[in-house]
Coordinates of C-alpha atoms in Angstrom, one line a residue:
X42 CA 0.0 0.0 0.0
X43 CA 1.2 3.8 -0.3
X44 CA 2.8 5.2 2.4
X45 CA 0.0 7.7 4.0
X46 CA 1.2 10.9 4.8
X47 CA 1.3 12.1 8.0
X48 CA 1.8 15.8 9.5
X49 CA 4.4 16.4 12.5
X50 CA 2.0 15.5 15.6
X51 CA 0.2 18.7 16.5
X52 CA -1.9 20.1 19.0
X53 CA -5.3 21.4 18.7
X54 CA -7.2 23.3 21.6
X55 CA -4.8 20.7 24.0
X56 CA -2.4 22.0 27.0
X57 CA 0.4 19.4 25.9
X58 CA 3.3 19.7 24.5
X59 CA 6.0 16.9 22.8
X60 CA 7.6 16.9 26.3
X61 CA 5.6 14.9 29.3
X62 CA 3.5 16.5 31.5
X63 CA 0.5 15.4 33.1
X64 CA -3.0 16.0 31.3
X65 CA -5.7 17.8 33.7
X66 CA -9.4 16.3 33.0
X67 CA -12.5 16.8 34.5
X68 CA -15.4 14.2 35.0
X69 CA -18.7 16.3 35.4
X70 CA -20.2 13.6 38.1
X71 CA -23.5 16.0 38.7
X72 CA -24.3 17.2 35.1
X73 CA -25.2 13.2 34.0
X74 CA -28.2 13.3 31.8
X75 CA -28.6 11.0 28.8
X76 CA -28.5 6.7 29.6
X77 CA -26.6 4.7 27.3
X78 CA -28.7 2.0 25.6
X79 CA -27.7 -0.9 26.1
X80 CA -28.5 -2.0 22.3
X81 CA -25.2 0.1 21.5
X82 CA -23.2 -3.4 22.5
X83 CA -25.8 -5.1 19.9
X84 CA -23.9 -7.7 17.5
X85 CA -25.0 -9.0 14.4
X86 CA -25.1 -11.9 12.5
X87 CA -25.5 -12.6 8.6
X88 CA -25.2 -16.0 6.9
X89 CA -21.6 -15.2 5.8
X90 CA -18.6 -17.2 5.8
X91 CA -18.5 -19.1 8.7
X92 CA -20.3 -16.6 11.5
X93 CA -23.3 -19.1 11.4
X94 CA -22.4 -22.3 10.5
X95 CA -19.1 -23.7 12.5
X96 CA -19.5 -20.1 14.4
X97 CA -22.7 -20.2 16.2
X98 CA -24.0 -23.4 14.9
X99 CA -22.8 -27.0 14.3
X100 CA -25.9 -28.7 14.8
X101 CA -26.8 -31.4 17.3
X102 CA -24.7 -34.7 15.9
X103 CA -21.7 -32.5 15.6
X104 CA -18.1 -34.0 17.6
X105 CA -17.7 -29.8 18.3
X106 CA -19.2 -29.5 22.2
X107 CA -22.7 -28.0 21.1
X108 CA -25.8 -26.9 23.3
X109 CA -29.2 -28.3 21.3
X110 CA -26.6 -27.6 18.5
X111 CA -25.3 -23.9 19.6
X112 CA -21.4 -24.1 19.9
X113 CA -21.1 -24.5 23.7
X114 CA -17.5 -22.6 23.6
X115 CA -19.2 -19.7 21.9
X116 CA -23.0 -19.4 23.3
X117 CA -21.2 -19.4 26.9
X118 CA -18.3 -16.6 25.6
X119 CA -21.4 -14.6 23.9
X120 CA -23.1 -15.0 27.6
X121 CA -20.7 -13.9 29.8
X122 CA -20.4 -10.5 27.1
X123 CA -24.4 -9.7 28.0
X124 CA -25.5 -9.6 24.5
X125 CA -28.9 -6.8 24.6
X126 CA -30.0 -7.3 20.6
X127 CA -28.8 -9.7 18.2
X128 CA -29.3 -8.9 14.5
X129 CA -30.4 -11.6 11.2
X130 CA -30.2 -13.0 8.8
X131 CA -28.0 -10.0 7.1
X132 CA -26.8 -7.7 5.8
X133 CA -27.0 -8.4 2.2
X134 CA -28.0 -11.8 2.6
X135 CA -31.6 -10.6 4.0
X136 CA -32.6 -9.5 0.9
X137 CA -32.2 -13.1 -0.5
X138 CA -33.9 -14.8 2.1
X139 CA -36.8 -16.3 1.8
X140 CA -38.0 -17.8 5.8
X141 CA -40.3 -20.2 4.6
X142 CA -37.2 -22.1 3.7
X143 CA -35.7 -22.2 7.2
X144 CA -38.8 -24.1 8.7
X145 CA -40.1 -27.8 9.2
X146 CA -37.7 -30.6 9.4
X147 CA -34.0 -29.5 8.3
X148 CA -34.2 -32.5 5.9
X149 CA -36.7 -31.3 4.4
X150 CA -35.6 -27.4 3.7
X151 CA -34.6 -26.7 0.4
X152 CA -30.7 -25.2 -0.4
X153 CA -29.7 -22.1 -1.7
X154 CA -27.0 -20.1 -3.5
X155 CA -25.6 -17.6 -1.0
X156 CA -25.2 -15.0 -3.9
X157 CA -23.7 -12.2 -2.0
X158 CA -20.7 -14.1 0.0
X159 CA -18.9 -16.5 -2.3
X160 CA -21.6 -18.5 -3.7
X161 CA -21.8 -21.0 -0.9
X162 CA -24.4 -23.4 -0.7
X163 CA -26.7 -22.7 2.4
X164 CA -28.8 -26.2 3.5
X165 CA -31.0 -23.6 5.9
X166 CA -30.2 -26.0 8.7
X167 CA -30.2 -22.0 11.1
X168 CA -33.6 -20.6 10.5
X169 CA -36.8 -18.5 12.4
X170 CA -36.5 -21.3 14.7
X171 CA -33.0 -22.0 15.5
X172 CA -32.6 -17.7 15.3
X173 CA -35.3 -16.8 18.2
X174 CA -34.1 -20.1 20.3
X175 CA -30.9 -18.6 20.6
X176 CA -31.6 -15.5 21.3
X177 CA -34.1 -16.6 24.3
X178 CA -31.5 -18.6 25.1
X179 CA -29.1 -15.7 25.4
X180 CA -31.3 -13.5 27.0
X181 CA -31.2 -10.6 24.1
X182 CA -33.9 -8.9 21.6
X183 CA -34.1 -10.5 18.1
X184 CA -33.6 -8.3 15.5
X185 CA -35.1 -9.5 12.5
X186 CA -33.8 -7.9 9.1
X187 CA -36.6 -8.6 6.2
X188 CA -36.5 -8.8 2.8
X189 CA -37.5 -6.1 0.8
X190 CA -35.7 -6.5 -2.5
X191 CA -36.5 -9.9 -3.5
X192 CA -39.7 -10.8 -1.6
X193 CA -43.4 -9.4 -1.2
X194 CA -45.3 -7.9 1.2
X195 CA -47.3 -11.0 1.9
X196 CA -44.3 -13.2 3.1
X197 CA -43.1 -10.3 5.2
X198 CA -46.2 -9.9 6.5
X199 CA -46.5 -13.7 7.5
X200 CA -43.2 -14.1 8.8
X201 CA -44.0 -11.5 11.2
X202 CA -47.6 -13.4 12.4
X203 CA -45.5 -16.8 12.2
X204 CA -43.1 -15.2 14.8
X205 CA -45.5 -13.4 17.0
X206 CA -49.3 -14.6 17.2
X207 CA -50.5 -16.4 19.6
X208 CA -53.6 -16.6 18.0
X209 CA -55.9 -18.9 15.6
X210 CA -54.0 -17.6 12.8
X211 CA -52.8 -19.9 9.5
X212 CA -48.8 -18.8 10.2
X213 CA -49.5 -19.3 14.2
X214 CA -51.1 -23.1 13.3
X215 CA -48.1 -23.7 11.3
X216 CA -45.6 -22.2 13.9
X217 CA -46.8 -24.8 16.5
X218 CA -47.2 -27.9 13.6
X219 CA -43.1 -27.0 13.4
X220 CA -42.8 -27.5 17.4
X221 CA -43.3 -23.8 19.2
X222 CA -46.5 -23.3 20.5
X223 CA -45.9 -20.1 21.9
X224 CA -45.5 -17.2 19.8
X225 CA -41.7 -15.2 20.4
X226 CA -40.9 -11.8 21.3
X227 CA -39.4 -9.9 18.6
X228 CA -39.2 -6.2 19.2
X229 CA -36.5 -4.9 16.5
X230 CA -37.6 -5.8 12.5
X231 CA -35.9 -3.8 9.7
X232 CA -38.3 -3.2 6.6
X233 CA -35.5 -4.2 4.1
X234 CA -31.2 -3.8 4.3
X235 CA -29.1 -1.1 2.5
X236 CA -32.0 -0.5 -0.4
X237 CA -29.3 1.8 -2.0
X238 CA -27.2 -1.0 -2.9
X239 CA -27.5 -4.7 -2.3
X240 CA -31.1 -4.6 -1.3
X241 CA -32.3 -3.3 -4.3
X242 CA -30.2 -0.5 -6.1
X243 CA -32.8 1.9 -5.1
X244 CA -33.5 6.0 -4.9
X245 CA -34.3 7.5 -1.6
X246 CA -37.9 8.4 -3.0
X247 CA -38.7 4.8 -4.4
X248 CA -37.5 3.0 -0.9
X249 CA -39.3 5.7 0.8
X250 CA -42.6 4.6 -0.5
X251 CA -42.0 0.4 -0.8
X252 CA -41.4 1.3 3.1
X253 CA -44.8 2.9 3.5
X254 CA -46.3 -0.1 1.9
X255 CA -44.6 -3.2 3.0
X256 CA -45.0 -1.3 6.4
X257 CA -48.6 -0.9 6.0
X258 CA -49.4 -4.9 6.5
X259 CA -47.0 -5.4 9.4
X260 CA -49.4 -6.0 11.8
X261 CA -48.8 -6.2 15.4
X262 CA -49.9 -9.5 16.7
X263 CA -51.7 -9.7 20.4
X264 CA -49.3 -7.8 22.7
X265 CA -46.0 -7.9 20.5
X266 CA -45.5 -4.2 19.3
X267 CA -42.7 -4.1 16.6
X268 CA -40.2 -1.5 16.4
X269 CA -39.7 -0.9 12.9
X270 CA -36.3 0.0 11.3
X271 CA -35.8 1.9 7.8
X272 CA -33.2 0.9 6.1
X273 CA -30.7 4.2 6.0
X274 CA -27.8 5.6 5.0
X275 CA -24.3 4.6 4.2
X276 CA -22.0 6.8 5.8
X277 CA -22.1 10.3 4.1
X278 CA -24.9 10.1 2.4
X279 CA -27.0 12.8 4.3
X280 CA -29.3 13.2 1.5
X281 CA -30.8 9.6 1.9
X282 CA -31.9 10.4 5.7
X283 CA -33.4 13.9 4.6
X284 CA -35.4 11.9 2.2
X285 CA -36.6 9.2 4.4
X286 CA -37.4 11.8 7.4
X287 CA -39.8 13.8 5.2
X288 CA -41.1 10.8 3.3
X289 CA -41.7 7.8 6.2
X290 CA -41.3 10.0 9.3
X291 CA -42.8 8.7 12.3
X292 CA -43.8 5.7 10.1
X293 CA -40.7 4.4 11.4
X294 CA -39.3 4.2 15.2
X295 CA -35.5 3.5 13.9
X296 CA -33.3 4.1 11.0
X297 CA -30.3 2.5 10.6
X298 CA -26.7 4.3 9.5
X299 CA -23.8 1.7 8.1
X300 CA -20.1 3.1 8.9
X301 CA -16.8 1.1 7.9
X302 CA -13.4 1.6 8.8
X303 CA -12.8 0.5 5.3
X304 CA -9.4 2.7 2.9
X305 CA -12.2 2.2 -0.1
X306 CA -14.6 -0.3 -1.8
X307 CA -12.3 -1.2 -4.9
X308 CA -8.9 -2.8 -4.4
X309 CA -6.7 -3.7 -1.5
X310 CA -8.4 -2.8 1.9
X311 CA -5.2 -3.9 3.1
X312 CA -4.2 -6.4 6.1
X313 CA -5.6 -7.0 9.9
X314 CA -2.4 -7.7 10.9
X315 CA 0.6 -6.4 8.4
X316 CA 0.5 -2.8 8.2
X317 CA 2.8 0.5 9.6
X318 CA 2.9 3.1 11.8
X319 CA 0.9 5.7 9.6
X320 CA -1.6 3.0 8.1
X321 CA -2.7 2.2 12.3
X322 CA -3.1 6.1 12.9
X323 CA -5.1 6.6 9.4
X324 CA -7.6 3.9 10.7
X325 CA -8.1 5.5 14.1
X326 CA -8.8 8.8 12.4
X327 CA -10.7 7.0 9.9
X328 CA -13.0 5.7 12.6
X329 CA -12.9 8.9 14.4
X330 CA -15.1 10.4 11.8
X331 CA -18.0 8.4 12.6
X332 CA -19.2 11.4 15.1
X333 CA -18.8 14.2 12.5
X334 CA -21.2 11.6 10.5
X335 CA -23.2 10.6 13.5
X336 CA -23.8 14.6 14.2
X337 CA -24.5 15.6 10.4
X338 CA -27.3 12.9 10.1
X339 CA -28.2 13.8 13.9
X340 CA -28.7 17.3 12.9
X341 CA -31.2 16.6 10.0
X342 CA -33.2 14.5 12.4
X343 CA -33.2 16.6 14.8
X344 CA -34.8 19.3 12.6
X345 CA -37.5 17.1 11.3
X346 CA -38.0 14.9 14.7
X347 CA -37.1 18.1 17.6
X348 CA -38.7 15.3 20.4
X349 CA -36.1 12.7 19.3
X350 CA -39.0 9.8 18.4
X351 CA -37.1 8.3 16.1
X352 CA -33.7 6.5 16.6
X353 CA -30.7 6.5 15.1
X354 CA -29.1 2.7 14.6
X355 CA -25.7 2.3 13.2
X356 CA -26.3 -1.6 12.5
X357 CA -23.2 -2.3 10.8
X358 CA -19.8 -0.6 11.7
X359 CA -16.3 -2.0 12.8
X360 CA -13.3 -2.6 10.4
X361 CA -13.3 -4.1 7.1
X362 CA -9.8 -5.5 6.3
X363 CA -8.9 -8.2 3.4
X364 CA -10.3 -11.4 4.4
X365 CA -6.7 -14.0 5.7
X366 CA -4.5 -15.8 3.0
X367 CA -5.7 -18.8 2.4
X368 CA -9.3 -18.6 3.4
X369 CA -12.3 -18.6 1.2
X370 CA -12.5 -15.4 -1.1
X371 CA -16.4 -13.8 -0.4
X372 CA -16.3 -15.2 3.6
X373 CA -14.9 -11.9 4.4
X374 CA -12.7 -13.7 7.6
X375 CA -10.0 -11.4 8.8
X376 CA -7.7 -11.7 11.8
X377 CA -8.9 -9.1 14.9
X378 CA -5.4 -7.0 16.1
X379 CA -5.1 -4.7 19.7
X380 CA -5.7 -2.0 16.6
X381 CA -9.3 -3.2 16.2
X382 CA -9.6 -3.0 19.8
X383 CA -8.8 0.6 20.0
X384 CA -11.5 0.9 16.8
X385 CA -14.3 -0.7 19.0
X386 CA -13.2 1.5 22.2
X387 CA -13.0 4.5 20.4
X388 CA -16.1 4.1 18.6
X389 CA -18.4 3.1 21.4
X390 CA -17.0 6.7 23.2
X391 CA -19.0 8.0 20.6
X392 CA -21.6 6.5 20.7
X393 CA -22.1 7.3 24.2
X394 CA -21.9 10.9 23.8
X395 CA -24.8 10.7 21.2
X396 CA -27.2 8.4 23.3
X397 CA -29.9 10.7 22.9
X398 CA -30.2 10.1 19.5
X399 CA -28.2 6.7 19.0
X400 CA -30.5 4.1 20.2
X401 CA -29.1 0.8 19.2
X402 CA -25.0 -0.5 17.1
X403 CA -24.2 -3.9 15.7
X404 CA -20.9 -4.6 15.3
X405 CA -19.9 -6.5 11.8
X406 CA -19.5 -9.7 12.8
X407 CA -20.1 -11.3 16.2
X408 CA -17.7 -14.9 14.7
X409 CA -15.7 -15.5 12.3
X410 CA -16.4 -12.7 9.9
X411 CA -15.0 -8.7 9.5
X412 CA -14.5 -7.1 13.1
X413 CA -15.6 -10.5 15.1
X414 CA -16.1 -11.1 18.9
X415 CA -14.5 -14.8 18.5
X416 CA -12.9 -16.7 15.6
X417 CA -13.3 -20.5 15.5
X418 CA -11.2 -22.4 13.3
X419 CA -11.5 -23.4 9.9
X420 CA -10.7 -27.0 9.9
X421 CA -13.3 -28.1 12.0
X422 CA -11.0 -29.1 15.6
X423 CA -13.1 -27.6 18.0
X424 CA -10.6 -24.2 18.6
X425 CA -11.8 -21.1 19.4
X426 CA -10.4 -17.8 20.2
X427 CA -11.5 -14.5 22.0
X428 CA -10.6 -11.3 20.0
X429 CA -9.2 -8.1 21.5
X430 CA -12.4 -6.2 20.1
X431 CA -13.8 -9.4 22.5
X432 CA -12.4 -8.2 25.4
X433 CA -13.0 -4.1 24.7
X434 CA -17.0 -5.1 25.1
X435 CA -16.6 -7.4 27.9
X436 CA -14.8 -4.5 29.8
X437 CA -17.3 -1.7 28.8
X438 CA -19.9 -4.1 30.3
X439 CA -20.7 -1.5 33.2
X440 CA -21.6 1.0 30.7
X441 CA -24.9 -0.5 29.7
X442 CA -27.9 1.2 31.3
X443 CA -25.4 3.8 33.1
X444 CA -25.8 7.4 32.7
X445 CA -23.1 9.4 30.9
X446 CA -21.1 12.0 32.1
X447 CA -19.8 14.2 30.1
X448 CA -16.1 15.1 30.3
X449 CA -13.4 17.2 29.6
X450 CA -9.8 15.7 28.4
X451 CA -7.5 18.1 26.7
X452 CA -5.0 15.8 24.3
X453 CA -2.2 15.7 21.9
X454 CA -3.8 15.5 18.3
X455 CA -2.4 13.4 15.5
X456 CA -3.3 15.1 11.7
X457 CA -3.8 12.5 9.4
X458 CA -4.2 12.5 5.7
X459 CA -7.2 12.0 4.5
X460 CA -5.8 11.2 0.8
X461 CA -5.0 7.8 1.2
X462 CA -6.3 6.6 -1.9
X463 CA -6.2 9.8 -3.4
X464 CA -6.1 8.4 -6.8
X465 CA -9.2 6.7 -6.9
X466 CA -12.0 7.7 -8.9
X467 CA -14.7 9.5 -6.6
X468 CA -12.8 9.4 -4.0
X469 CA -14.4 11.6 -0.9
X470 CA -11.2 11.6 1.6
X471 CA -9.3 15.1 1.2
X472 CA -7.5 17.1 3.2
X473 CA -6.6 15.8 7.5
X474 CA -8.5 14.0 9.8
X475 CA -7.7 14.9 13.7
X476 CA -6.6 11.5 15.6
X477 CA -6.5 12.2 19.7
X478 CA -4.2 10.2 21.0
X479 CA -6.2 10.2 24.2
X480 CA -10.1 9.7 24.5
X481 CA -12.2 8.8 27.3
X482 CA -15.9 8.6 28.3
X483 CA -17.5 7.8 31.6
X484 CA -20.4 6.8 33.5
X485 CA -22.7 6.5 36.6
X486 CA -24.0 3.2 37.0
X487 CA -27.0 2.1 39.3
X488 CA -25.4 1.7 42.6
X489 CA -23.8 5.5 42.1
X490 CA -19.8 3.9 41.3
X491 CA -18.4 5.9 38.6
X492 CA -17.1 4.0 35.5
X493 CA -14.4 5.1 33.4
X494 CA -12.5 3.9 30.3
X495 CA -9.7 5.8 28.8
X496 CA -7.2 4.8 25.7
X497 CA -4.0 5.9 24.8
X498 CA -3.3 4.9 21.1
X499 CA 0.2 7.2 21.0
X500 CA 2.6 4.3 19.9
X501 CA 5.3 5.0 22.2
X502 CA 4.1 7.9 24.6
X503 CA 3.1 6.8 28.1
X504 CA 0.3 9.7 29.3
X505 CA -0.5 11.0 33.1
X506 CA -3.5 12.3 33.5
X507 CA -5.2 13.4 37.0
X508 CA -9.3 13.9 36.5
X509 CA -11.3 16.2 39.4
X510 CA -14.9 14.3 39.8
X511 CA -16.7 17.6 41.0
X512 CA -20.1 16.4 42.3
X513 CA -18.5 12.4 43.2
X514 CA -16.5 11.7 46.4
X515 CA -13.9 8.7 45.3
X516 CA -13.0 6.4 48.4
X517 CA -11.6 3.3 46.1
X518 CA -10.9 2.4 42.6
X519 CA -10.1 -0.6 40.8
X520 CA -9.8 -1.4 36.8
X521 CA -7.7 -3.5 34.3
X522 CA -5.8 -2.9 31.4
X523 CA -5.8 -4.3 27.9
X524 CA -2.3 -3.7 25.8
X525 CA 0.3 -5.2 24.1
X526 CA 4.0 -5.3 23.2
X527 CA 3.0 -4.1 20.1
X528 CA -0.8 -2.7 17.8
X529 CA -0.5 -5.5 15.5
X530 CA -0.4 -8.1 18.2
X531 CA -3.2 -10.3 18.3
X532 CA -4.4 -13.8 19.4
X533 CA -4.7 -17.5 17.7
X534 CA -5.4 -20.7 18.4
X535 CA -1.7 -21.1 19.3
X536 CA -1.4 -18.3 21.5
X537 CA -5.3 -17.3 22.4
X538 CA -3.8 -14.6 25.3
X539 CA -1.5 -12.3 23.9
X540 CA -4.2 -9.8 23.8
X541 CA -6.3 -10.1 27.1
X542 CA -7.1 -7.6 29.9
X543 CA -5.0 -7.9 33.3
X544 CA -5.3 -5.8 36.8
X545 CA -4.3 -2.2 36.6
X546 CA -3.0 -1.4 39.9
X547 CA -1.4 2.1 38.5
X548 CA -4.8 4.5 39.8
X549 CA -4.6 6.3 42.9
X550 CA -6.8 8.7 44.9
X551 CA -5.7 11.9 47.0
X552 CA -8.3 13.8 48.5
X553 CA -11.1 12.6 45.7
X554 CA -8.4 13.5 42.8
X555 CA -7.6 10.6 40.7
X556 CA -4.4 10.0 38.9
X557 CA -2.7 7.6 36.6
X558 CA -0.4 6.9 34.6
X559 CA -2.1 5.5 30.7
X560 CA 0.6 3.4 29.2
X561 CA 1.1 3.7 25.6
X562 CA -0.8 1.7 23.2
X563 CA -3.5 0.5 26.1
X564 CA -6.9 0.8 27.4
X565 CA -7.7 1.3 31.0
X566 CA -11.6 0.6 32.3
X567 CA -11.7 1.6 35.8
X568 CA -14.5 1.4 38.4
X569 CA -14.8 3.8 41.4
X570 CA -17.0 3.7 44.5

């Protein structure tokens, strides 16, 4: 890949300088407003690659350990994370799907092409049934993504009476004839999956109105109320939410937003694992933008929606790398580096700050595919593995359901180049992209403790930094770190904890003043009462 260029480090609106000193911050413990929703640690998973089947699912006769035919290894890893909202069938893949071939014996269901992801054949052994059992079995909201570009209003509009009536109804007798008597909970169903591209090359205008119609016989069934998602925007395209608030408006209670920390759609993306010192600070400024996109789309929301009815769900973002030598091209598997982790911490700072607005995320994949929670293996042995991005959710646990704080952290800024792939047609990136090297966000939880993550991504400058918690009287803290010898370090089957959180011991307290010392190349979560 070129070499990105890179400006000397500089600092904007910061107190630092080149030379250490220690970095004053300020967590506002009385001005907390806002909750975070929990949905924000939502994960998703498409029939691609490997995520469902030899990720989540190897069926009951399978050697691999297996739970009614869930991987054991991964339902109880997904468990212990405290998944709120887990998203299917896709992602592209939705808009391909037809359910009634995921029902009634598995024997018996017909195969498909997956057209999307490599053109493997899909037996629909993991369907409606095999979906919602999971999920109850997890303890999280199913969000079901339906098919708008290939199928019809009527077999939306069944699969949603299959799924939720508990009535005398044709699709409830057929629900019970296939073994469930009684009808699931699904709160979260998207009318249809990126209809400006894979679900239907479509305009703003022509979506907005095969919305208002497939919407339009999506019946609620008994007590189940759905919460129905328009399929929005990718990343800058403000246009297509300006359309679809004026058009749909409260016709919908969510709209989704897709962000990638992608260097472009055609050609290398480059690797996971392999890359330099100015490709790892392009992607952290590269996923740094997602607020200035978050707060454009925000802002044409707010001005059609001022009481904040609708939501705002960015239900695909993480990083898209090029899928690992020697896999299978179109399964999209790529290995997960302490650089991803900083991604998924960095990100979900964001996403905190906008919680007003930002109801729900779903990371891109929870196995085995694009910016996964756990990688299994390939050859069928039974391994599995726990990401870094794994172990940034498991620490931010404590920040579902708390309030945010907001907070002030002056830092050394990094200017990167936007002109990465300068030469490519179209291309949007101009100009710099500010990288912090330090971000933070914090939180009160229920029982009043204060919960605080903060990352240094500098590469080889360690960062003190002494917060005041006006309004919050400190008498302990406790926390762990995640790091590594180096960003590119990550875990396999071989070596599964080269990348995993440990105690930090390095936080002290003096007179309700709390000061630490942020390694370089490390995240810190700390909890205190």
């Amino acid at each position: 890949m070129r070499k990105l260029l890179l400006s000397t480090a500089i600092a904007l609106a910061t107190s630092l300088t080149a030379s250490a000193q220690t970095v004053k911050a300020t967590i506002h413990a009385d001005q907390g407003k806002n909750k975070i929703n929990k949905e924000i640690y939502g994960q998703f998973s498409e029939h691609l690659g490997s995520c469902i089947y030899g990720g989540l699912w190897v069926g009951e006769g399978s050697p691999i350990p297996n739970i009614n035919g869930y991987r054991k290894d991964v339902f109880e890893a997904l468990k212990k994370l405290q998944i709120p909202v887990l998203r299917w069938p896709g992602g592209c893949f939705a808009d391909d799907y037809h359910w009634m071939d995921g029902i009634g014996p598995r024997e018996n269901r017909p195969s498909l092409r997956n057209n999307n992801w490599g053109g493997t054949i899909e037996d629909n052994s993991f369907g409606t049934h095999e979906f919602l059992n999971l999920c109850e079995m997890l303890g999280c909201e199913p969000y079901i993504s339906g098919n708008v570009g290939s199928g019809t209003v009527k077999e939306m509009a069944q699969w949603v009476e299959y799924m939720t009536s508990d009535g005398d109804t044709p699709m409830a007798r057929l629900r019970r004839q296939n073994g469930r008597d009684k009808a699931w909970h699904v709160k979260y169903f998207g009318i249809g999956n990126e209809a400006w591209g894979c679900g239907g090359n479509m305009t703003p205008e022509y979506y907005s109105d095969e919305y208002r119609k497939f919407n339009t016989y999506l019946r609620d069934q008994g007590q189940n109320k759905l919460y129905r998602i328009a399929s929005g925007a990718s990343d800058y395209d403000y246009n297509w939410t300006e359309v679809l608030m004026k058009k749909i408006g409260t016709m919908m209670q969510g709209i989704s937003l897709h962000y990638y920390t992608c260097s472009g759609w055609d050609g290398p993306k480059g690797s996971a694992i392999n890359f330099d010192n100015d490709q790892y600070y392009w992607a952290l400024g590269k996923c740094l933008e997602i607020e200035e996109v978050i707060k454009k789309h925000k802002a044409i929301m707010d001005e059609a929606d001022p009481e904040g009815k609708i939501g705002l769900l960015v239900d695909e973002w993480g990083t898209w790398w090029d899928e690992e030598p020697g896999t299978i091209p179109g399964h999209l598997y790529q290995q997960n580096a302490l650089r991803d982790a900083f991604v998924a911490a960095l990100s979900l700072n964001v996403f905190h700050k906008y919680t007003d607005r930002v109801k729900m995320a779903n990371i891109a994949q929870v196995v085995n595919v694009l910016q996964s929670m756990i990688l299994t293996d390939q050859e069928g042995t039974g391994h599995m593995v726990l990401t870094p991005t794994y172990h940034v959710f498991e620490m931010y646990t404590p920040f579902m359901e708390a309030t945010h704080l907001p907070l002030d952290l002056d830092s050394e800024v990094i200017a990167v180049s936007k002109e990465y792939y300068k030469e490519k047609k179209g291309a949007r990136d101009a100009g710099y992209r500010p990288c912090p090297l330090l971000s933070a966000s914090a939180a009160k939880t229920k029982d009043g403790s204060i919960v605080l993550a903060i990352t240094n991504v500098s590469l080889d400058k360690d960062k003190a930094v002494e917060f005041q918690i006006p309004g919050f009287t400190a008498k302990s803290v406790t926390g762990r770190i995640l790091t590594s010898k180096r960003v590119d370090d990550y875990n396999d089957f071989k070596h599964p904890d080269v990348v995993a959180p440990k105690e930090f011991k390095d936080a002290k307290l003096n007179k309700g003043v709390l000061s630490l010392n942020v390694p370089a190349k490390s995240l810190i979560v700390l909890t205190l009462k």
